[in-house]
Short mmCIF file of C-alpha atoms and ligand atoms in Angstrom, two decimals:
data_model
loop_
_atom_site.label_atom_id
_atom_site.label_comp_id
_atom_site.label_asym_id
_atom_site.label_seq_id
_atom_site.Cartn_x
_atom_site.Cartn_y
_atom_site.Cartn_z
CA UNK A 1 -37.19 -160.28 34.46
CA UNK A 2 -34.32 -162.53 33.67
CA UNK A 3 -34.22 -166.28 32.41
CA UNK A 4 -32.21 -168.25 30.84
CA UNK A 5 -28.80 -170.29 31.29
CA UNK A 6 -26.78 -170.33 34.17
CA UNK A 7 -23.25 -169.01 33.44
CA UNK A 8 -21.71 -170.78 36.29
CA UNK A 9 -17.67 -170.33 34.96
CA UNK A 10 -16.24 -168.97 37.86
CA UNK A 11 -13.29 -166.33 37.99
CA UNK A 12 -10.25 -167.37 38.48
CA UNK A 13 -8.09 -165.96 40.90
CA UNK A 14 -5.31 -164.13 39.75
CA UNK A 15 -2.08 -163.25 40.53
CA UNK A 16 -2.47 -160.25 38.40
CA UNK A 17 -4.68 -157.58 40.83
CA UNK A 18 -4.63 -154.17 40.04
CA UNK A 19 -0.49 -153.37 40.15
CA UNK A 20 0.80 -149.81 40.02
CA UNK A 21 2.14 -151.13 36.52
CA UNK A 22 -0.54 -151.64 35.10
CA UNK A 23 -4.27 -150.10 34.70
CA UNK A 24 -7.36 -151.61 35.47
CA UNK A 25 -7.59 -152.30 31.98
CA UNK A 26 -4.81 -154.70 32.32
CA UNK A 27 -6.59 -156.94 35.28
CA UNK A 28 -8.02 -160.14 34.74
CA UNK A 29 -11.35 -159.21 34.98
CA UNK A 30 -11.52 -157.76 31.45
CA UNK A 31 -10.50 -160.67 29.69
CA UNK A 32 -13.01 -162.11 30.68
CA UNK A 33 -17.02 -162.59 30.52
CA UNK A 34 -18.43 -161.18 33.46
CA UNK A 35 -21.02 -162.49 35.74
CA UNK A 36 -24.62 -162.41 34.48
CA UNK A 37 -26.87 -164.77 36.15
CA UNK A 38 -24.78 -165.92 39.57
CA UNK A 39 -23.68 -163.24 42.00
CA UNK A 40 -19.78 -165.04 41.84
CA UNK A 41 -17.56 -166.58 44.49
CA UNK A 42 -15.24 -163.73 44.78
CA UNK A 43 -15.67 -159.92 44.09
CA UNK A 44 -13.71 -157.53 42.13
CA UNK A 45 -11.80 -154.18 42.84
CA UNK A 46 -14.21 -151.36 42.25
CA UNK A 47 -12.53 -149.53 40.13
CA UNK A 48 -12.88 -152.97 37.48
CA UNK A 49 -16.78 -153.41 38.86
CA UNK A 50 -17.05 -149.33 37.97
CA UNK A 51 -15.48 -149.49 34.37
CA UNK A 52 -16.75 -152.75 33.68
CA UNK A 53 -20.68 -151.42 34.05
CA UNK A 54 -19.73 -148.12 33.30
CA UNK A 55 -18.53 -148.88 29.81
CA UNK A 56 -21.77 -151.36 29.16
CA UNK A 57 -24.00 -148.55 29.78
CA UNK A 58 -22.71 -147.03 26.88
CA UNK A 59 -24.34 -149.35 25.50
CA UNK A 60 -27.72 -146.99 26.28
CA UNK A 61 -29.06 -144.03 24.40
CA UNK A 62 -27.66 -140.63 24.88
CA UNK A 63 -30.20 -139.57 27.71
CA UNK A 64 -29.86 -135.45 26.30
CA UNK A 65 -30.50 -137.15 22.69
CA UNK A 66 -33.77 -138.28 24.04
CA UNK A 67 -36.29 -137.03 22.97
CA UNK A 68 -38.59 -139.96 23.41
CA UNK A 69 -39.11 -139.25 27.51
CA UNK A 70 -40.37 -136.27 29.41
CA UNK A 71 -38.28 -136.98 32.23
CA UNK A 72 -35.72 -134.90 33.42
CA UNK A 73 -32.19 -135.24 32.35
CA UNK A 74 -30.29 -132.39 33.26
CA UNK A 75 -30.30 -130.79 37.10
CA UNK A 76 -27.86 -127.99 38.24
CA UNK A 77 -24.14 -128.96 39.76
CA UNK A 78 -25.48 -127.56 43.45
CA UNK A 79 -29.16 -129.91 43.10
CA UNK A 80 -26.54 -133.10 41.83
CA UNK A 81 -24.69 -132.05 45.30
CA UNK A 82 -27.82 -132.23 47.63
CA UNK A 83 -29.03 -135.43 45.74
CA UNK A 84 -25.94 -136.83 47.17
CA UNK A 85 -25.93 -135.53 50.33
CA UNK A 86 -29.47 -136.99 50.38
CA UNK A 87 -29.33 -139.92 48.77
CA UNK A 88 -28.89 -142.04 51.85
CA UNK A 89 -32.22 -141.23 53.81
CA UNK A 90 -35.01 -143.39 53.40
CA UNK A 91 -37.80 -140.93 53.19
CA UNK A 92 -40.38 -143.15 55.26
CA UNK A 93 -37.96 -142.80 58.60
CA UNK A 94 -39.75 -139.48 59.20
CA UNK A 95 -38.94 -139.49 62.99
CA UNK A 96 -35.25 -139.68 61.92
CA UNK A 97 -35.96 -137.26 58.91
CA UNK A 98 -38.28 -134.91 60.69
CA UNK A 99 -36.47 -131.98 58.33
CA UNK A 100 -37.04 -134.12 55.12
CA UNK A 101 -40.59 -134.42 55.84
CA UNK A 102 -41.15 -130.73 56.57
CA UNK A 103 -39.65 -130.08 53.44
CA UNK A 104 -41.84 -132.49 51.45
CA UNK A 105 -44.98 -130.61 53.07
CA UNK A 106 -43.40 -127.35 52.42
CA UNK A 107 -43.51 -128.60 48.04
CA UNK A 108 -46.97 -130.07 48.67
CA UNK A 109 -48.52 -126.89 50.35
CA UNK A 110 -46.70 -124.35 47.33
CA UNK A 111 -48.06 -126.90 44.39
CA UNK A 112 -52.03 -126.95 46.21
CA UNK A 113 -51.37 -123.11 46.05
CA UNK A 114 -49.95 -123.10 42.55
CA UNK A 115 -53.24 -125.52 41.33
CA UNK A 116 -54.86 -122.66 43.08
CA UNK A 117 -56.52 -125.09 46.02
CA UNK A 118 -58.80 -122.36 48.23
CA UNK A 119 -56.68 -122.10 50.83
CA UNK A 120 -59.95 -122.26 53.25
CA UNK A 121 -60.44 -125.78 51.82
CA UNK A 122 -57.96 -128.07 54.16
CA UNK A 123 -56.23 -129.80 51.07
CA UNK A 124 -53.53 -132.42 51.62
CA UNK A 125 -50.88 -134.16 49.46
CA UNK A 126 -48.17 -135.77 49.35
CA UNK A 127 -45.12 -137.21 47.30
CA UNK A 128 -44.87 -140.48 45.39
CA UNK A 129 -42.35 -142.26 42.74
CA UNK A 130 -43.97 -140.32 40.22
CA UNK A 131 -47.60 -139.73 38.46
CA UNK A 132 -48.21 -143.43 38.18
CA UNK A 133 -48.39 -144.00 42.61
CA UNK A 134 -50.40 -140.45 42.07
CA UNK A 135 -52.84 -141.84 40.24
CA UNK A 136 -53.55 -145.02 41.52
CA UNK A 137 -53.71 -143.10 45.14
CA UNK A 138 -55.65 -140.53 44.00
CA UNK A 139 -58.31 -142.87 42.12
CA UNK A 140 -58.14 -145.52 44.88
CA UNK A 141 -59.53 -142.64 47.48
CA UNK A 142 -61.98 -141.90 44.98
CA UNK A 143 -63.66 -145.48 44.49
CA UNK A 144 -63.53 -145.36 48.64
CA UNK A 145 -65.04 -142.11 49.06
CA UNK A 146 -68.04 -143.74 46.61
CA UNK A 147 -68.37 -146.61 48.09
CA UNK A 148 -68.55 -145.44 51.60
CA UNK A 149 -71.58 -142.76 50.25
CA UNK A 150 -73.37 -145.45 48.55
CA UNK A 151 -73.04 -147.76 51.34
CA UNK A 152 -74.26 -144.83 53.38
CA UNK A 153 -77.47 -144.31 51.37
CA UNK A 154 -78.44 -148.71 50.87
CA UNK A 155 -77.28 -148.88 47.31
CA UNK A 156 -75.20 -151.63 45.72
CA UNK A 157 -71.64 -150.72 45.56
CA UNK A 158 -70.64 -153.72 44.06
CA UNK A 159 -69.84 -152.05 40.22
CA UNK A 160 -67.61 -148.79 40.37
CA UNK A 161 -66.31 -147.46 36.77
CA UNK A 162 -64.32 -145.13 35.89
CA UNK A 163 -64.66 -143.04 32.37
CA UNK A 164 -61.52 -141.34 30.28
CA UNK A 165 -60.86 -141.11 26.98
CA UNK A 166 -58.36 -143.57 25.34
CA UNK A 167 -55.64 -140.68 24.88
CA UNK A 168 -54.70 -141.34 29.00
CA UNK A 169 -51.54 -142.90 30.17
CA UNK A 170 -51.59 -146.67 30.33
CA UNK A 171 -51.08 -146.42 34.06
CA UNK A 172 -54.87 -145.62 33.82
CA UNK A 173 -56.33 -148.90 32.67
CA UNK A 174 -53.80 -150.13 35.10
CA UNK A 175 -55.51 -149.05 38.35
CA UNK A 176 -58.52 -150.16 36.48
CA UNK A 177 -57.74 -153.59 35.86
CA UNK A 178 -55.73 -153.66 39.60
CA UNK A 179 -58.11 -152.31 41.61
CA UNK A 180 -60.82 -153.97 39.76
CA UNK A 181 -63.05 -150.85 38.79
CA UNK A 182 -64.67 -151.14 35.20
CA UNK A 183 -63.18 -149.15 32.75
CA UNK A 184 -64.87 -146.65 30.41
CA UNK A 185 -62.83 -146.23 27.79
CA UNK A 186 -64.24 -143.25 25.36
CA UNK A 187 -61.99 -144.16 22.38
CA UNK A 188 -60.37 -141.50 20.30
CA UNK A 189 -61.98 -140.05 16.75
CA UNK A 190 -60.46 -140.07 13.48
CA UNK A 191 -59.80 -136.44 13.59
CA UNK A 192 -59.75 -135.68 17.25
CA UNK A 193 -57.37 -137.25 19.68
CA UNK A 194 -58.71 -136.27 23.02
CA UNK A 195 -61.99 -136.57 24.34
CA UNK A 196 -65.22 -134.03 24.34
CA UNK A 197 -67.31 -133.03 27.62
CA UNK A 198 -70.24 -134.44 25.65
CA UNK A 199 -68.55 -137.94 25.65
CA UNK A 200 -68.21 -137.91 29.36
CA UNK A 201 -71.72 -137.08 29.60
CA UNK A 202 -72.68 -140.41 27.77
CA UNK A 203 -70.68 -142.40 29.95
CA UNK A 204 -70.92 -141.45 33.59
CA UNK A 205 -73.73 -143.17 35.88
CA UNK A 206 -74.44 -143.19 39.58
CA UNK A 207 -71.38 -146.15 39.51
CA UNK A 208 -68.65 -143.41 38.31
CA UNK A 209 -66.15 -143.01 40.92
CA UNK A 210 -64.22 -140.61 38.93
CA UNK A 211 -63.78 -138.92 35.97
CA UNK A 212 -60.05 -138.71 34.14
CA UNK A 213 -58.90 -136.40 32.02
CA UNK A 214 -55.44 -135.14 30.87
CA UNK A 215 -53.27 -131.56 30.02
CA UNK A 216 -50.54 -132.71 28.32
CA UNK A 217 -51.40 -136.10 26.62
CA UNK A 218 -49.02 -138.49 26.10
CA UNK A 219 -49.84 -139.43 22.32
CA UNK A 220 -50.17 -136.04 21.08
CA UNK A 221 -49.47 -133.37 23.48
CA UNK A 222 -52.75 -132.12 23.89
CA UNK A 223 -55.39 -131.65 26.32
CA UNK A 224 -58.84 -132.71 27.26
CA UNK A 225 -61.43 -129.98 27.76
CA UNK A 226 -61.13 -129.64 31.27
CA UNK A 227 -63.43 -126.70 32.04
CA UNK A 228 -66.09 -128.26 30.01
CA UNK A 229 -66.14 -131.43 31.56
CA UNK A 230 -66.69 -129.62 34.99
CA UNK A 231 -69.03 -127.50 33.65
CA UNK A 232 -70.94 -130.39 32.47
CA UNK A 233 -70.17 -132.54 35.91
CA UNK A 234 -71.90 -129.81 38.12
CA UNK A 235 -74.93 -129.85 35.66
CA UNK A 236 -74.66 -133.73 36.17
CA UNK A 237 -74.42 -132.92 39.97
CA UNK A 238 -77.32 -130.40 39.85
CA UNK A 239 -79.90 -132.56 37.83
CA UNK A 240 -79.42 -136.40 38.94
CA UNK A 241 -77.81 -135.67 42.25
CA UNK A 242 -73.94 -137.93 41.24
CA UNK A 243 -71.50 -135.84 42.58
CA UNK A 244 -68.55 -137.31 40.65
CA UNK A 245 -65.10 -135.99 41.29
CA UNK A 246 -62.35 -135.26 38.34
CA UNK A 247 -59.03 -136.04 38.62
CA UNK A 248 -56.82 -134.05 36.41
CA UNK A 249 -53.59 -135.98 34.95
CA UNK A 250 -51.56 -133.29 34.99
CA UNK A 251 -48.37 -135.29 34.95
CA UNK A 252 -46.31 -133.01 32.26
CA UNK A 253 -48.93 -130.45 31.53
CA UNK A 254 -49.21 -129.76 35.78
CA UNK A 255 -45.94 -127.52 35.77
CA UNK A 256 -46.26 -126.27 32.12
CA UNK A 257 -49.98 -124.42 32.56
CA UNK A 258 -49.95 -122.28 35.43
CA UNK A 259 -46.39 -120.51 33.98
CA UNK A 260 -47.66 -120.04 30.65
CA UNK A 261 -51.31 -119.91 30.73
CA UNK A 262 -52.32 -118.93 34.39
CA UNK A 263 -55.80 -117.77 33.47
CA UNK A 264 -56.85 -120.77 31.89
CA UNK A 265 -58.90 -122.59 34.71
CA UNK A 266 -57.88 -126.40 34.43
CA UNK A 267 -57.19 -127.05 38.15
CA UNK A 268 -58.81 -126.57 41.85
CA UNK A 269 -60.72 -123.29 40.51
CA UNK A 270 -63.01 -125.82 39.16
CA UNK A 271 -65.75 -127.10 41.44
CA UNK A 272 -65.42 -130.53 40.48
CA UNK A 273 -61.77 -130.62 40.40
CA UNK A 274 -60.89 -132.71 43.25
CA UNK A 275 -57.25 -134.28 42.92
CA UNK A 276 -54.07 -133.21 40.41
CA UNK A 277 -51.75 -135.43 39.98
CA UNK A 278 -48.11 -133.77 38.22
CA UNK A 279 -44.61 -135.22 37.64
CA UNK A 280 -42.23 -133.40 39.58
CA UNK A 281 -39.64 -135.25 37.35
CA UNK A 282 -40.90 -134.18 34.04
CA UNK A 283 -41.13 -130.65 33.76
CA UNK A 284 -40.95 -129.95 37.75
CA UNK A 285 -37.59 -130.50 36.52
CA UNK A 286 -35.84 -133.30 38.51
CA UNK A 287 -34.58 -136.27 38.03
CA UNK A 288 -36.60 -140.05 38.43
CA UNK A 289 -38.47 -140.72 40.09
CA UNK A 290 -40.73 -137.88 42.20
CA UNK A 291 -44.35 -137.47 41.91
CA UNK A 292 -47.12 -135.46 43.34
CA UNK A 293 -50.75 -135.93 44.62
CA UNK A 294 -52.83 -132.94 45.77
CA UNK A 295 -56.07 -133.40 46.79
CA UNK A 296 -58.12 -130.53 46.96
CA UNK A 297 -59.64 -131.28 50.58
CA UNK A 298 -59.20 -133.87 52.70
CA UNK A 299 -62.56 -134.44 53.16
CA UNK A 300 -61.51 -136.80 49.73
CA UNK A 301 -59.23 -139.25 51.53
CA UNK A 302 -61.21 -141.10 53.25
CA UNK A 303 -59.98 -141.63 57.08
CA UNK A 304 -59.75 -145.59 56.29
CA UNK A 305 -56.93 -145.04 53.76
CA UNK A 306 -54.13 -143.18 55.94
CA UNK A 307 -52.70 -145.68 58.38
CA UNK A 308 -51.55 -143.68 61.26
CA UNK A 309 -48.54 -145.90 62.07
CA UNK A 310 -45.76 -145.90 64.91
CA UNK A 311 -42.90 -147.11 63.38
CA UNK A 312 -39.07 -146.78 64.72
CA UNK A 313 -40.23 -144.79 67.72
CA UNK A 314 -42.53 -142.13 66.24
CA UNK A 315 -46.17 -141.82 65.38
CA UNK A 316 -46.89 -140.92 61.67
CA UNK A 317 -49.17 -140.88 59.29
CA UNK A 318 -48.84 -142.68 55.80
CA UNK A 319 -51.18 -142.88 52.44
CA UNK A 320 -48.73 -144.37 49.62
CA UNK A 321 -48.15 -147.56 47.70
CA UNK A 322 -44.68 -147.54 48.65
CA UNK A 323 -43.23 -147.90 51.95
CA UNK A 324 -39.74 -147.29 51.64
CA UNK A 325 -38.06 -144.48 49.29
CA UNK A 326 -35.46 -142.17 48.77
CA UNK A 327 -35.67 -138.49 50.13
CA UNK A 328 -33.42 -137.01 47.79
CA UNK A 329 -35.66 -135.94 44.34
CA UNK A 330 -37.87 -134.98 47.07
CA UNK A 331 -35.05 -132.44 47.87
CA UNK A 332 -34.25 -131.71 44.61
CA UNK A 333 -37.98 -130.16 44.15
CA UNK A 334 -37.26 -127.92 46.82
CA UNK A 335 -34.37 -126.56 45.89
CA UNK A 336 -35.73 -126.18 41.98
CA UNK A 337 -38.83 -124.14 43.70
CA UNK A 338 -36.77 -121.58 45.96
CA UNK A 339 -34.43 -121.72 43.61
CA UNK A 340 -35.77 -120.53 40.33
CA UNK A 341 -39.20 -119.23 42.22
CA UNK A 342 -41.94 -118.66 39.70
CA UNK A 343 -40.28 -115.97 37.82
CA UNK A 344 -37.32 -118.78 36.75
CA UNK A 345 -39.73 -121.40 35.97
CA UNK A 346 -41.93 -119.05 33.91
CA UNK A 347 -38.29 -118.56 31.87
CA UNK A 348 -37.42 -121.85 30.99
CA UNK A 349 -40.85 -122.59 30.08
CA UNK A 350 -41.03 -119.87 27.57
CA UNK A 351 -37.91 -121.16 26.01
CA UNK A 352 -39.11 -124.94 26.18
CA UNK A 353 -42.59 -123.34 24.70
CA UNK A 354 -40.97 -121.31 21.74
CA UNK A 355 -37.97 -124.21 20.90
CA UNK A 356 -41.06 -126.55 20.31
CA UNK A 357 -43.16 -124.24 18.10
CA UNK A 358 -40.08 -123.44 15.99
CA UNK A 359 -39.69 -127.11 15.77
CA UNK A 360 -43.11 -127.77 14.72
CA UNK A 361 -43.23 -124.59 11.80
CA UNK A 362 -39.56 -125.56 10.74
CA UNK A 363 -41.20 -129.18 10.34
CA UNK A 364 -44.19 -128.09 8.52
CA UNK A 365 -42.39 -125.66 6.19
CA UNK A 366 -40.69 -128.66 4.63
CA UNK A 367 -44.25 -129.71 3.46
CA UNK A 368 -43.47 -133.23 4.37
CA UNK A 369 -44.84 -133.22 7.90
CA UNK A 370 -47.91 -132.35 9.23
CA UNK A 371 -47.75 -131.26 12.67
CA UNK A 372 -51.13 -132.60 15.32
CA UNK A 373 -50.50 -130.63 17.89
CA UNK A 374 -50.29 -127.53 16.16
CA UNK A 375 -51.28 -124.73 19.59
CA UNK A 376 -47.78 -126.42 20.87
CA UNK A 377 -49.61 -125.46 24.54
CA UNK A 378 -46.73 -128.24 25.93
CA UNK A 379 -43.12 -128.40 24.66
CA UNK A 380 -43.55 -131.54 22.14
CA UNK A 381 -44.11 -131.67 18.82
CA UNK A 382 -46.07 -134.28 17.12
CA UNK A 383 -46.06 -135.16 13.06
CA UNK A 384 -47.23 -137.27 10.92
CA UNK A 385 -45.97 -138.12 7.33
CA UNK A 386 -47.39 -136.56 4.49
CA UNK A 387 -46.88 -137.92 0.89
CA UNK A 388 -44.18 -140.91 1.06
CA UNK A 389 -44.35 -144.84 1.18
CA UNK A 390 -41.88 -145.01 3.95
CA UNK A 391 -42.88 -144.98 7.59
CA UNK A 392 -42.63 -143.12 10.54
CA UNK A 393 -40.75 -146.61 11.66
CA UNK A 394 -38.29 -146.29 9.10
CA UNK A 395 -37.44 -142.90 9.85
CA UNK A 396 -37.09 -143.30 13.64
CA UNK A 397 -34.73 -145.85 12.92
CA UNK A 398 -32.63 -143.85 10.53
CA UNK A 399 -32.66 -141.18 12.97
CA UNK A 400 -31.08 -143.61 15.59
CA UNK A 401 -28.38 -144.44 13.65
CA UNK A 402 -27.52 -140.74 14.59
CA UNK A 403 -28.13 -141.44 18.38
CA UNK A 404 -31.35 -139.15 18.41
CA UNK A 405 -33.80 -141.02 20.02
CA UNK A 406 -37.17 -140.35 18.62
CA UNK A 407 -39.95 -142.75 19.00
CA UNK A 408 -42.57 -143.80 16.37
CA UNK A 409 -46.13 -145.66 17.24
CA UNK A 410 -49.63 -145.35 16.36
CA UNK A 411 -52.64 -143.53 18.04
CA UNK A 412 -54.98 -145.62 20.35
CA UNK A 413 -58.13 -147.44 19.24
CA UNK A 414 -59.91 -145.45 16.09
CA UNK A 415 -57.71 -142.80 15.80
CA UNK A 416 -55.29 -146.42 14.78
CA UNK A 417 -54.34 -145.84 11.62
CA UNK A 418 -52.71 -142.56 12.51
CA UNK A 419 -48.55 -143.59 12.82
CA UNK A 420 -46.67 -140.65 14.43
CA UNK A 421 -43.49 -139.64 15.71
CA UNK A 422 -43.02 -137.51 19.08
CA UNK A 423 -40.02 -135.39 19.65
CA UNK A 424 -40.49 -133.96 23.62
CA UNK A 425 -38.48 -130.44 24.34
CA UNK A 426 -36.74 -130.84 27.80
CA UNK A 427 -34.79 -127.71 29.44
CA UNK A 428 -31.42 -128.78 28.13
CA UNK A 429 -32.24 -129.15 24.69
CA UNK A 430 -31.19 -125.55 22.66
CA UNK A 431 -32.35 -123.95 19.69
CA UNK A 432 -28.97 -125.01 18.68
CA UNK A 433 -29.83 -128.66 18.99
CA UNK A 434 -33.08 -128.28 17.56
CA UNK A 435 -31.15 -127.00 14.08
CA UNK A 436 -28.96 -130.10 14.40
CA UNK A 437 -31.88 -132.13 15.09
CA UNK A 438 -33.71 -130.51 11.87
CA UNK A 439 -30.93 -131.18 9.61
CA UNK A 440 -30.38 -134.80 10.71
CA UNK A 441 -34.22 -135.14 10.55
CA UNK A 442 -34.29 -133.48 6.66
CA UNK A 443 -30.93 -135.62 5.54
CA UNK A 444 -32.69 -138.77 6.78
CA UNK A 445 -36.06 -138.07 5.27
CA UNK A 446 -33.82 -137.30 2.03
CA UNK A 447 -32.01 -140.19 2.15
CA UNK A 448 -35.32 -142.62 2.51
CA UNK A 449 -37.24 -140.99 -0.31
CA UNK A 450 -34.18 -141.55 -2.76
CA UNK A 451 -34.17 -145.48 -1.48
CA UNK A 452 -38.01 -145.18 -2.25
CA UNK A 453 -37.24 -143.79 -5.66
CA UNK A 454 -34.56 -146.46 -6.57
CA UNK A 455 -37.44 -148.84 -5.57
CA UNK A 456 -39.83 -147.86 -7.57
CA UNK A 457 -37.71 -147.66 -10.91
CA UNK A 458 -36.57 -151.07 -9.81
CA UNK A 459 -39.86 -152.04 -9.93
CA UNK A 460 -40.91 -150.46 -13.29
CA UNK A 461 -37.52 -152.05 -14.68
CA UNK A 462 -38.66 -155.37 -13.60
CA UNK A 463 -41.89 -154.80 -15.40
CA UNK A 464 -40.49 -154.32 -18.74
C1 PLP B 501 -50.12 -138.07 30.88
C2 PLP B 501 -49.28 -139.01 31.69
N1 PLP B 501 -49.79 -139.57 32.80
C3 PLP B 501 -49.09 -140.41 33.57
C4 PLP B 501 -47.80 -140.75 33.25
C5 PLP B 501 -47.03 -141.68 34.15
O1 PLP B 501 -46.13 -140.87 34.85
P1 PLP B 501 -44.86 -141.41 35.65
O2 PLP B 501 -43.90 -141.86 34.62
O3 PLP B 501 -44.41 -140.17 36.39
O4 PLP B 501 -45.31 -142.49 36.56
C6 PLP B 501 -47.20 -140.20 32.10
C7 PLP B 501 -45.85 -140.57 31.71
O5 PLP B 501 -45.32 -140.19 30.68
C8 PLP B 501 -47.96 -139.30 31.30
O6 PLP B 501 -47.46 -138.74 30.19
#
């Protein structure tokens, strides 16, 4: 959101356009400020509109120093191609885009399959702007599959809740708070940053609409104990009669687990399991923004939710936040899936997979980190400081003076006092940058703890 003054000095109109004498560089328009808070009278060439926001965006980080995001920043010359020759569709016009659509159902039906969805179970999905939509759709069918039951057998519906542990996204608390479903918040230990099935067990009641849990947590990298929170939901279901679904946030972890740990049961094996959310632009490997829902059947949407709709001559039917959107990421999953099949992903997440864990032993070797997420099941490493007065802060910020993005914060509520800093692997990020990375990252811890040493003689000097 924008504020502030109006800069209402117009351009003036120049003799001076863009002459074959000259460059664009030698035009009028960069001599001057540049519109900020007016669209202006009169427009420019667009080769001076191009360079003039193409050389403020330098302004932004290095996206392939990033190490702060999951999301995708690197996509093959012949998936840049069809994102361009896609880019003007507008996914929603599915009676115009009848292909587009087919191919969106085509990357639904292969990820129910790869979450291992019974194929004698109808399950549905669809795509979204990424795991936030995902979420909030998948949760929002929840709370109206629960009401509609307890409506169904006389009870008061009037107090749905939701329990997850405090190492979820924020988009989380978000639905909570926007779709106005209390939110059960199990908060984090001292020593243990996800949650236990034993937890969930304490907070469920007959008002649960869901249950949330995570592979691949955002604050750490790890993951909740999926298997044992179903284990302990059917139990749940068995003795008291709540049959309370589990969505699975499987926004980075979704396209990391079933190429490197296929028999570990996580997803739609598990009774309870009944939506999966994944980011197809974090390690599904495309750019923003593309997201995925699967529900398991659709028996869990209910009816109410999916507006059948006749729009621009055809008849289709829609369950999304957004109406409008583009087709071509949509695309771009496609291609990524028949392109590298599973064999190719399997590849580049073994390399993502062993970059990361010689990240995190290079890291610990030093002795002055100490690594939280040490099984490395997802490609990030998390560390904490060991032994210094400066901060995780400090040395994020030192690091940025090299470009490397790495962000620093602290844990959510009672795990608080634990300051970290997160460096995320992405495809096009090389052993060879991980050494650069590693020296830059031991030169600036080097150069800190001398600063801290000068301090602390400066200290004792002023003592005497
Ligand atoms: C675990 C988890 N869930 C949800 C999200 C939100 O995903 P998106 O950015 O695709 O909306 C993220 C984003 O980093 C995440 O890490």
């Amino acid at each position: 959101m924008l504020s502030g003054k109006v800069n209402t000095k117009k351009l003036k109109k120049s003799e001076k356009e863009h002459t074959p004498e000259t460059t664009a560089y030698g035009t009028r328009y960069f001599k001057n400020s540049i519109p900020k808070f007016e669209i202006p009278e009169e427009g420019m060439s667009s080769r001076a509109a191009y360079l003039l926001i193409h050389d403020e965006l330098n302004l932004d980080g290095n996206p392939s120093l990033n190490l702060a995001s999951f999301v995708t920043t690197w996509m093959e010359p012949e998936a840049d191609q069809l994102i361009m020759e896609s880019v003007d569709k507008n996914y929603v016009d599915t009676d115009e885009y009848p292909q587009t659509l087919k191919i969106q159902e085509r990357v639904v039906n292969m990820l129910a399959r790869l979450f291992n969805a019974p194929t004698d179970c109808n399950y549905m999905g669809t795509a979204t702007i990424g795991s936030s939509e995902a979420i909030m759709l998948g949760l929002l069918a929840h709370k109206w599959s629960w009401r509609e039951k307890r409506k169904s057998e006389g009870k008061p519906c009037d107090k749905p809740n939701i329990v997850m542990g405090a190492d979820v996204h924020t988009v989380w608390e978000k639905f909570a708070k926007y779709f106005d479903v209390e939110l059960k918040l199990i908060p984090l230990k001292e020593d243990l940053y996800t949650i236990t099935a034993e937890d969930v067990v304490g907070a469920v009641d007959e008002n649960t609409i869901a249950v949330g849990a995570v592979v691949g947590t955002t604050f750490t990298g790890q993951m909740d104990p999926i298997k044992e929170i179903n284990d302990k939901l059917v139990e749940i279901k068995k003795t008291k009669g709540w049959d309370i679904p589990l969505h699975v946030d499987g926004a980075s972890g979704g396209f990391i687990l079933p190429f490197l740990q296929p028999d570990l049961e996580w997803d739609f094996r598990l009774s309870q399991v009944r939506s999966i959310n994944v980011s197809g632009h974090k390690y599904g490997l495309v750019y923003p923004g593309v997201g995925w829902l699967i529900f398991k059947d659709k028996k869990d949407v209910p009816e109410d939710l999916v507006f059948n709709i006749t729009y621009l001559g055809g008849n289709m039917s829609n369950y999304s936040l957004n109406f409008s959107k583009g087709s071509s990421t949509i695309i771009a999953q496609y291609y990524n899936f028949i392109r590298l099949g599973f064999e190719g992903y399997k590849s580049i997440m073994e390399n993502l997979q062993e970059n990361a864990k010689y990240l995190a032993h290079e890291l610990e070797k030093t002795g002055n980190f100490e690594v939280i997420n040490k099984e490395v099941d997802f490609p990030l490493v998390t560390v904490t400081l060991k032994n210094t007065d400066f901060t995780v802060y400090q040395l994020s910020d030192k690091l940025r003076e090299k470009g490397w993005i790495i962000p620093a914060y602290k844990l959510p509520e009672n795990a608080q006092d634990v300051h970290v800093l997160r460096m995320v692997i992405k495809e096009n990020f090389s052993r060879d940058m991980i050494e650069n990375l590693l020296s830059d990252l031991k030169e600036a811890y080097q150069i800190l703890q001398s600063k801290e040493k000068e301090e602390k003689k400066d200290n004792l000097t002023l003592l005497y």
